[in-house]
Short mmCIF file of C-alpha atoms and ligand atoms in Angstrom, two decimals:
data_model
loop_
_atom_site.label_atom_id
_atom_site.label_comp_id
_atom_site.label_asym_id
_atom_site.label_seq_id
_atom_site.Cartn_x
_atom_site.Cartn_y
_atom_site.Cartn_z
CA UNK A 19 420.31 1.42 398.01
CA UNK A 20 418.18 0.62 394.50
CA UNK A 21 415.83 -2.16 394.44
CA UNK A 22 418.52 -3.66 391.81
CA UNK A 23 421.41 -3.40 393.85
CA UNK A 24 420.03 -5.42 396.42
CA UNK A 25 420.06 -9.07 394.55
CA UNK A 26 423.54 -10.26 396.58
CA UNK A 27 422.00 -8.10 399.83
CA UNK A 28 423.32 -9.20 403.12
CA UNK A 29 421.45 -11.69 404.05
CA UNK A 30 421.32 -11.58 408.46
CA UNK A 31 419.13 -13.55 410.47
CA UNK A 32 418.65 -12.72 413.67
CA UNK A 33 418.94 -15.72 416.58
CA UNK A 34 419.54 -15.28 419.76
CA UNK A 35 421.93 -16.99 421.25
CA UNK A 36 423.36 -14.66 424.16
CA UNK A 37 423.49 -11.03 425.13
CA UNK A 38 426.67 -10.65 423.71
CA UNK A 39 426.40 -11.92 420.30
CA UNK A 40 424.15 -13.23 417.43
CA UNK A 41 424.43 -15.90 414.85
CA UNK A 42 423.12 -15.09 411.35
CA UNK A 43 423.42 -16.05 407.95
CA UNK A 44 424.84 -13.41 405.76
CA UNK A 45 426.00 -13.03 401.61
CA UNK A 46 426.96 -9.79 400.40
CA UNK A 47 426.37 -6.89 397.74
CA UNK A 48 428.62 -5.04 395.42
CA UNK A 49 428.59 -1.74 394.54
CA UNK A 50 427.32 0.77 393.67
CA UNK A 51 427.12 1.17 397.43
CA UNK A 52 425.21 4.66 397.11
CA UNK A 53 422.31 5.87 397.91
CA UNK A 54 421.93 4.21 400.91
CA UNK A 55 418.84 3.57 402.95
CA UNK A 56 420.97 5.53 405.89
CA UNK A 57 423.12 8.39 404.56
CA UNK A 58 421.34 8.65 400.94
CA UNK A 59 424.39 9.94 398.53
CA UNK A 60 427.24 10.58 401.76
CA UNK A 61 430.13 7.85 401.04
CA UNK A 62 431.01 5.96 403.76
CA UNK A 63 433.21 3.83 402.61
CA UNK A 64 432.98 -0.01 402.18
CA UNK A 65 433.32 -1.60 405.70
CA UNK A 66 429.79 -1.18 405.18
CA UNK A 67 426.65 -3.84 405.99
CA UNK A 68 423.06 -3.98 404.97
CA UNK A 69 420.75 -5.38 407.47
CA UNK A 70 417.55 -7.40 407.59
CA UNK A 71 414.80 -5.97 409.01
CA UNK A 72 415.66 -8.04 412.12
CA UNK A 73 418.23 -5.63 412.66
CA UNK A 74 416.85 -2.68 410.62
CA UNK A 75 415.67 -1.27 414.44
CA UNK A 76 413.20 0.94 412.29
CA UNK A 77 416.48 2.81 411.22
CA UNK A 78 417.38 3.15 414.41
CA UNK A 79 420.53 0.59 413.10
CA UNK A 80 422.19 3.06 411.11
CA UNK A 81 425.55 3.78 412.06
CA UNK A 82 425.71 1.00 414.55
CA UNK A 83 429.12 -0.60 414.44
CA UNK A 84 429.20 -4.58 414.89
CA UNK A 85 432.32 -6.93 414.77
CA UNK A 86 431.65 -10.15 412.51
CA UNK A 87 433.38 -13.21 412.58
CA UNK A 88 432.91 -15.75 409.74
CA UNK A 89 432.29 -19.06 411.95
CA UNK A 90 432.77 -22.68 410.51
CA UNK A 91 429.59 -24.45 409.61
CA UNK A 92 431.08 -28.14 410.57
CA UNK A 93 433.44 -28.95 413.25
CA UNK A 94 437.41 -29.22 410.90
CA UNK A 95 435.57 -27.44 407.96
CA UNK A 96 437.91 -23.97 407.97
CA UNK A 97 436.71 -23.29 404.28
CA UNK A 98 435.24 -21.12 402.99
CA UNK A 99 436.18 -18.65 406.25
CA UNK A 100 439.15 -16.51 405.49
CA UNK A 101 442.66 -17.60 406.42
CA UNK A 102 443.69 -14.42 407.82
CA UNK A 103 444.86 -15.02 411.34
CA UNK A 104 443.83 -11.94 412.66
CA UNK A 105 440.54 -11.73 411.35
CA UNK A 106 439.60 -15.13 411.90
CA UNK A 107 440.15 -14.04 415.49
CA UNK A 108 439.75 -10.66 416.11
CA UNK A 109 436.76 -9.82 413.98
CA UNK A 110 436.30 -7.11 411.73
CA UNK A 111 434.26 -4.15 412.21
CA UNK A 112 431.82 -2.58 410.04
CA UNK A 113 429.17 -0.21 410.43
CA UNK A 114 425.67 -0.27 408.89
CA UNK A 115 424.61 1.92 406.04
CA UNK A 116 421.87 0.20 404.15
CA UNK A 117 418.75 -1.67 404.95
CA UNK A 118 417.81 -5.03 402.54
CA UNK A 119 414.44 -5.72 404.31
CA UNK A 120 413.84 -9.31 403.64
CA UNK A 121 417.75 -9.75 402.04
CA UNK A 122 416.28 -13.04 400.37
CA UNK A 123 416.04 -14.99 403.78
CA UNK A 124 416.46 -18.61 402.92
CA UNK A 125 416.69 -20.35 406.25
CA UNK A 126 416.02 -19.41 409.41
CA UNK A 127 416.82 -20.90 412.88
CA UNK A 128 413.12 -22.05 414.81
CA UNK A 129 412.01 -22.36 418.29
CA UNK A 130 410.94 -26.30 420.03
CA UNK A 131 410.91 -27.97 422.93
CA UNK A 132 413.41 -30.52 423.69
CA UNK A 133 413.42 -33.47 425.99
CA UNK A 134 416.17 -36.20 425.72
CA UNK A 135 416.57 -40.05 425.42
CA UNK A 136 419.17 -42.28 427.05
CA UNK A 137 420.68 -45.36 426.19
CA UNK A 138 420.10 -47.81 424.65
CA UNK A 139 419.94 -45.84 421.20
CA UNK A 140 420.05 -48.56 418.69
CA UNK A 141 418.44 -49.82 417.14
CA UNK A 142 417.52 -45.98 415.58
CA UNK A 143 414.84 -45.44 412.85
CA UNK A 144 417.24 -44.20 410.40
CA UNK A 145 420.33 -46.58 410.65
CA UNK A 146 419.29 -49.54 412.46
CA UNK A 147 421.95 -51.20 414.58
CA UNK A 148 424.58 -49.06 413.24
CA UNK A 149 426.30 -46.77 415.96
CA UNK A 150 426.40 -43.25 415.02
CA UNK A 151 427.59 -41.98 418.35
CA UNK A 152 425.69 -39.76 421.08
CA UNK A 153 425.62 -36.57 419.44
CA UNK A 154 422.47 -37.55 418.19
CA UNK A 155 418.77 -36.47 418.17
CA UNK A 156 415.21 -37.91 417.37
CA UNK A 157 412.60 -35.72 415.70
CA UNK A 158 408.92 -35.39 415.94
CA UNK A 159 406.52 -35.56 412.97
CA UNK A 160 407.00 -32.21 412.34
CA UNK A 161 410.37 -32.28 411.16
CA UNK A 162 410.74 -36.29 410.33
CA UNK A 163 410.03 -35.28 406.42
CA UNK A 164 409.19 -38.88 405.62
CA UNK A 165 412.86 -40.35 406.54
CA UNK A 166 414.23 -37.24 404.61
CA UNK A 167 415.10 -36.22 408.31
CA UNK A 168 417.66 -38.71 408.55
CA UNK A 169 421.44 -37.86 408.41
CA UNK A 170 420.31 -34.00 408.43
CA UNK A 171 422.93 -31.93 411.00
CA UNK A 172 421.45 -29.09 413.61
CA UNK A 173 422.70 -26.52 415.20
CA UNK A 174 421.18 -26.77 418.92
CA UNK A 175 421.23 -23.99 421.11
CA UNK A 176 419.68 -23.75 424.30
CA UNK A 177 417.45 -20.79 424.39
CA UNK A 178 416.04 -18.77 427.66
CA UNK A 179 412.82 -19.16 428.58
CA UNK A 180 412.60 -15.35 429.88
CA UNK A 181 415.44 -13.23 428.22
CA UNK A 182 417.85 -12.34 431.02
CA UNK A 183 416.87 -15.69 432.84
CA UNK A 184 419.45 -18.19 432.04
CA UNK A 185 418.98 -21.32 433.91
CA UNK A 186 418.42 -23.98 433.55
CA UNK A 187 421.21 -23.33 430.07
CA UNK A 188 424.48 -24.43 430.44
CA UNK A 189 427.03 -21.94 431.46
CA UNK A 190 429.25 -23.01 428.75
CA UNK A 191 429.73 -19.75 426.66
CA UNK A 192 431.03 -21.40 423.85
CA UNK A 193 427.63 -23.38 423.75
CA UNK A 194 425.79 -20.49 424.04
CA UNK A 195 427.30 -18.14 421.17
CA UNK A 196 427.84 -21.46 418.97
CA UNK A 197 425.67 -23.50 419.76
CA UNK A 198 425.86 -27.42 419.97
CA UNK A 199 425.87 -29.72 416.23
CA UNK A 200 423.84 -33.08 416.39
CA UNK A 201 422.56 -35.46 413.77
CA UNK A 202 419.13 -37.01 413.20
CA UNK A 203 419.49 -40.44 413.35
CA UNK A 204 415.69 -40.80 415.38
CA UNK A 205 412.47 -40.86 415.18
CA UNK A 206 409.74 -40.28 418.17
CA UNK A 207 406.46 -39.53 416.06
CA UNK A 208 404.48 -37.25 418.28
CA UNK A 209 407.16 -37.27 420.74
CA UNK A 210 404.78 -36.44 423.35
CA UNK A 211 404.60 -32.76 422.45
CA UNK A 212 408.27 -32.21 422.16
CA UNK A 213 409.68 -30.84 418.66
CA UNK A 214 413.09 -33.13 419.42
CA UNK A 215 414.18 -35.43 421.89
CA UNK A 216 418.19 -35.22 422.45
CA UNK A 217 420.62 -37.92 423.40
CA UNK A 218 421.09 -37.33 427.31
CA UNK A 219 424.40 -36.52 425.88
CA UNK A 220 423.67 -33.49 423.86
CA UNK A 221 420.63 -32.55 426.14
CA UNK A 222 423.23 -32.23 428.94
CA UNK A 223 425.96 -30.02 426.60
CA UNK A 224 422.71 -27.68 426.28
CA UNK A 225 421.23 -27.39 430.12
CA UNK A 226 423.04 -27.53 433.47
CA UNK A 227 420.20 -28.98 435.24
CA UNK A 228 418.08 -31.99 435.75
CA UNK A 229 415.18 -30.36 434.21
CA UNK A 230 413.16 -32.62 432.06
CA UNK A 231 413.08 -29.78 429.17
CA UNK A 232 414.18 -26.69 427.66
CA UNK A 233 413.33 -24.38 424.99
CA UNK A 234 415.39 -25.46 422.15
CA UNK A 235 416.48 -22.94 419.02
CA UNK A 236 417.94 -24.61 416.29
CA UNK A 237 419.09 -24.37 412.32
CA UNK A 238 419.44 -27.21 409.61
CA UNK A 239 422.90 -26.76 408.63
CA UNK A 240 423.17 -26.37 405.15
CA UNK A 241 427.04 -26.94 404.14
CA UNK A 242 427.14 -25.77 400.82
CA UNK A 243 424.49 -23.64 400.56
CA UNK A 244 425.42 -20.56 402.71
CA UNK A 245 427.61 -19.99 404.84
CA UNK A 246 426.90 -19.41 408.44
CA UNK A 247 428.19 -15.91 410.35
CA UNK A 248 428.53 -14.50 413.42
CA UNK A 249 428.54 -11.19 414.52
CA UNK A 250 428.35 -8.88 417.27
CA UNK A 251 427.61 -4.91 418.01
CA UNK A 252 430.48 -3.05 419.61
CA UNK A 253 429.32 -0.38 421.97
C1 LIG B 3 428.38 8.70 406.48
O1 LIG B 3 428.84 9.85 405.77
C2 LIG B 3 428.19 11.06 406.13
C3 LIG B 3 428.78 12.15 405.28
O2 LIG B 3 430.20 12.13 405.34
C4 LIG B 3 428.39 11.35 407.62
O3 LIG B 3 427.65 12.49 408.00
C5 LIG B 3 427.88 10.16 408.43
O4 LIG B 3 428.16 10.36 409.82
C6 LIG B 3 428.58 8.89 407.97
N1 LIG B 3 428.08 7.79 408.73
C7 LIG B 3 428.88 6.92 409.35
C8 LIG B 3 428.20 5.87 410.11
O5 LIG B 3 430.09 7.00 409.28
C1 LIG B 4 425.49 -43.87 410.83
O1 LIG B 4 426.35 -44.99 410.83
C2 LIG B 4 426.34 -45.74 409.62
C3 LIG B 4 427.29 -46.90 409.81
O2 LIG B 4 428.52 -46.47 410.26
C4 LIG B 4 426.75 -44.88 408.44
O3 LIG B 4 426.61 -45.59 407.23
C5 LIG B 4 425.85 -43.65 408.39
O4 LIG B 4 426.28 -42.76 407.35
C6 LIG B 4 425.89 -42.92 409.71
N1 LIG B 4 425.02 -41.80 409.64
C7 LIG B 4 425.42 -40.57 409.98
C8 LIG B 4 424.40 -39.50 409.81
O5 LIG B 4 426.52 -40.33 410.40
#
């Protein structure tokens, strides 16, 4: 693929939520689709993807089939994901061709620690004595933005300490793959070393055990900006 064909690359970042599948962000690219980084001037049709170097595998990717699902960003948002039945559910494959190195990454998901709070939560730093409900979180510094924080909606996901070691996350698959949505409404300053503190709610919906912490992943949710993917390899 040319340098100038790349401008609407895929765009696929790579976060771990499970063996079984990854969340990314992706756009797309039009054609021409050849040469391609894989199979230079060979056609391979267009159920074709161009991967970030977190997949690139030094081009070990090529070929490598994966099943994508468009996922909602927001809970009762089904726009902009297709409204084909079937594809909505069953996926649709695709097989990688190209390689878009960087594919103009504009966000990212980032690793914290996360403890939680418990009742009471109000008043909160951001809205006072108003109740905003329990899917809620408190930031540190780090990500408090001078109030800008407030009102902004993550994407939580509880993230194994060791890879293969999955206590203490919660069994729930669907939490896994999906992850868990939560507002900022909070604000803990230094937070004792913690990036976030979650309501005991969401902190439970992330971990099935008492333990004080866990390593948290988790990615602003930008509505309109792009829209969030998922996608998985098929072996
Ligand atoms: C792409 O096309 C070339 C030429 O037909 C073929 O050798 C190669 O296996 C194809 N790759 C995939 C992944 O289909
Ligand atoms: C929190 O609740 C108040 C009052 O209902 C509302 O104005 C505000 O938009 C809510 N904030 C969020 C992020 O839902």
């Amino acid at each position: 693929m040319k340098e100038e064909t790349i401008i609407f690359a895929v765009t696929m970042l790579l976060c771990l939520t499970s063996v079984a599948s990854t969340s990314g962000v992706a756009s797309f690219y039009a054609g021409p689709y050849i040469p391609s980084a894989c199979y230079g001037y060979s056609d391979n049709g267009t159920n074709i993807i161009s991967v970030s170097d977190a997949l690139w595998d030094n081009r070990n990717a090529c070929g490598r089939k994966y099943r994508l699902w468009c996922k909602i960003v927001s809970e009762g948002i089904y726009q902009p994901c297709t409204g084909d039945h079937a594809v909505y559910v069953s996926g649709y494959d695709v097989t990688v061709v190209d390689h878009c190195g960087q594919c103009n990454v504009v966000s990212t998901t980032s690793i914290g620690v996360a403890s939680f709070y418990a009742e009471p939560y109000l008043p909160s730093a951001c809205y006072g004595n108003n109740d905003n409900g329990t899917n809620i979180i408190s930031v540190s510094d780090e990500l408090w933005d001078n109030r800008n924080a407030c009102g902004r909606k993550y994407k939580l996901w509880c993230k194994p300490v060791s890879e293969g070691i999955f206590e203490p996350c919660t069994d729930d698959i669907a939490v896994n793959v999906f992850g868990y949505e939560a507002t900022v409404v909070d604000y803990c300053g230094q937070c004792n070393g913690f990036t976030m503190l979650l309501s005991q709610e969401v902190f439970s919906a992330l971990t099935n055990t008492n333990n004080g912490k866990i390593q948290v992943e988790y990615l602003q949710i930008k509505r309109v900006a792009h829209d969030l993917r998922w996608m998985r390899e098929v072996k």
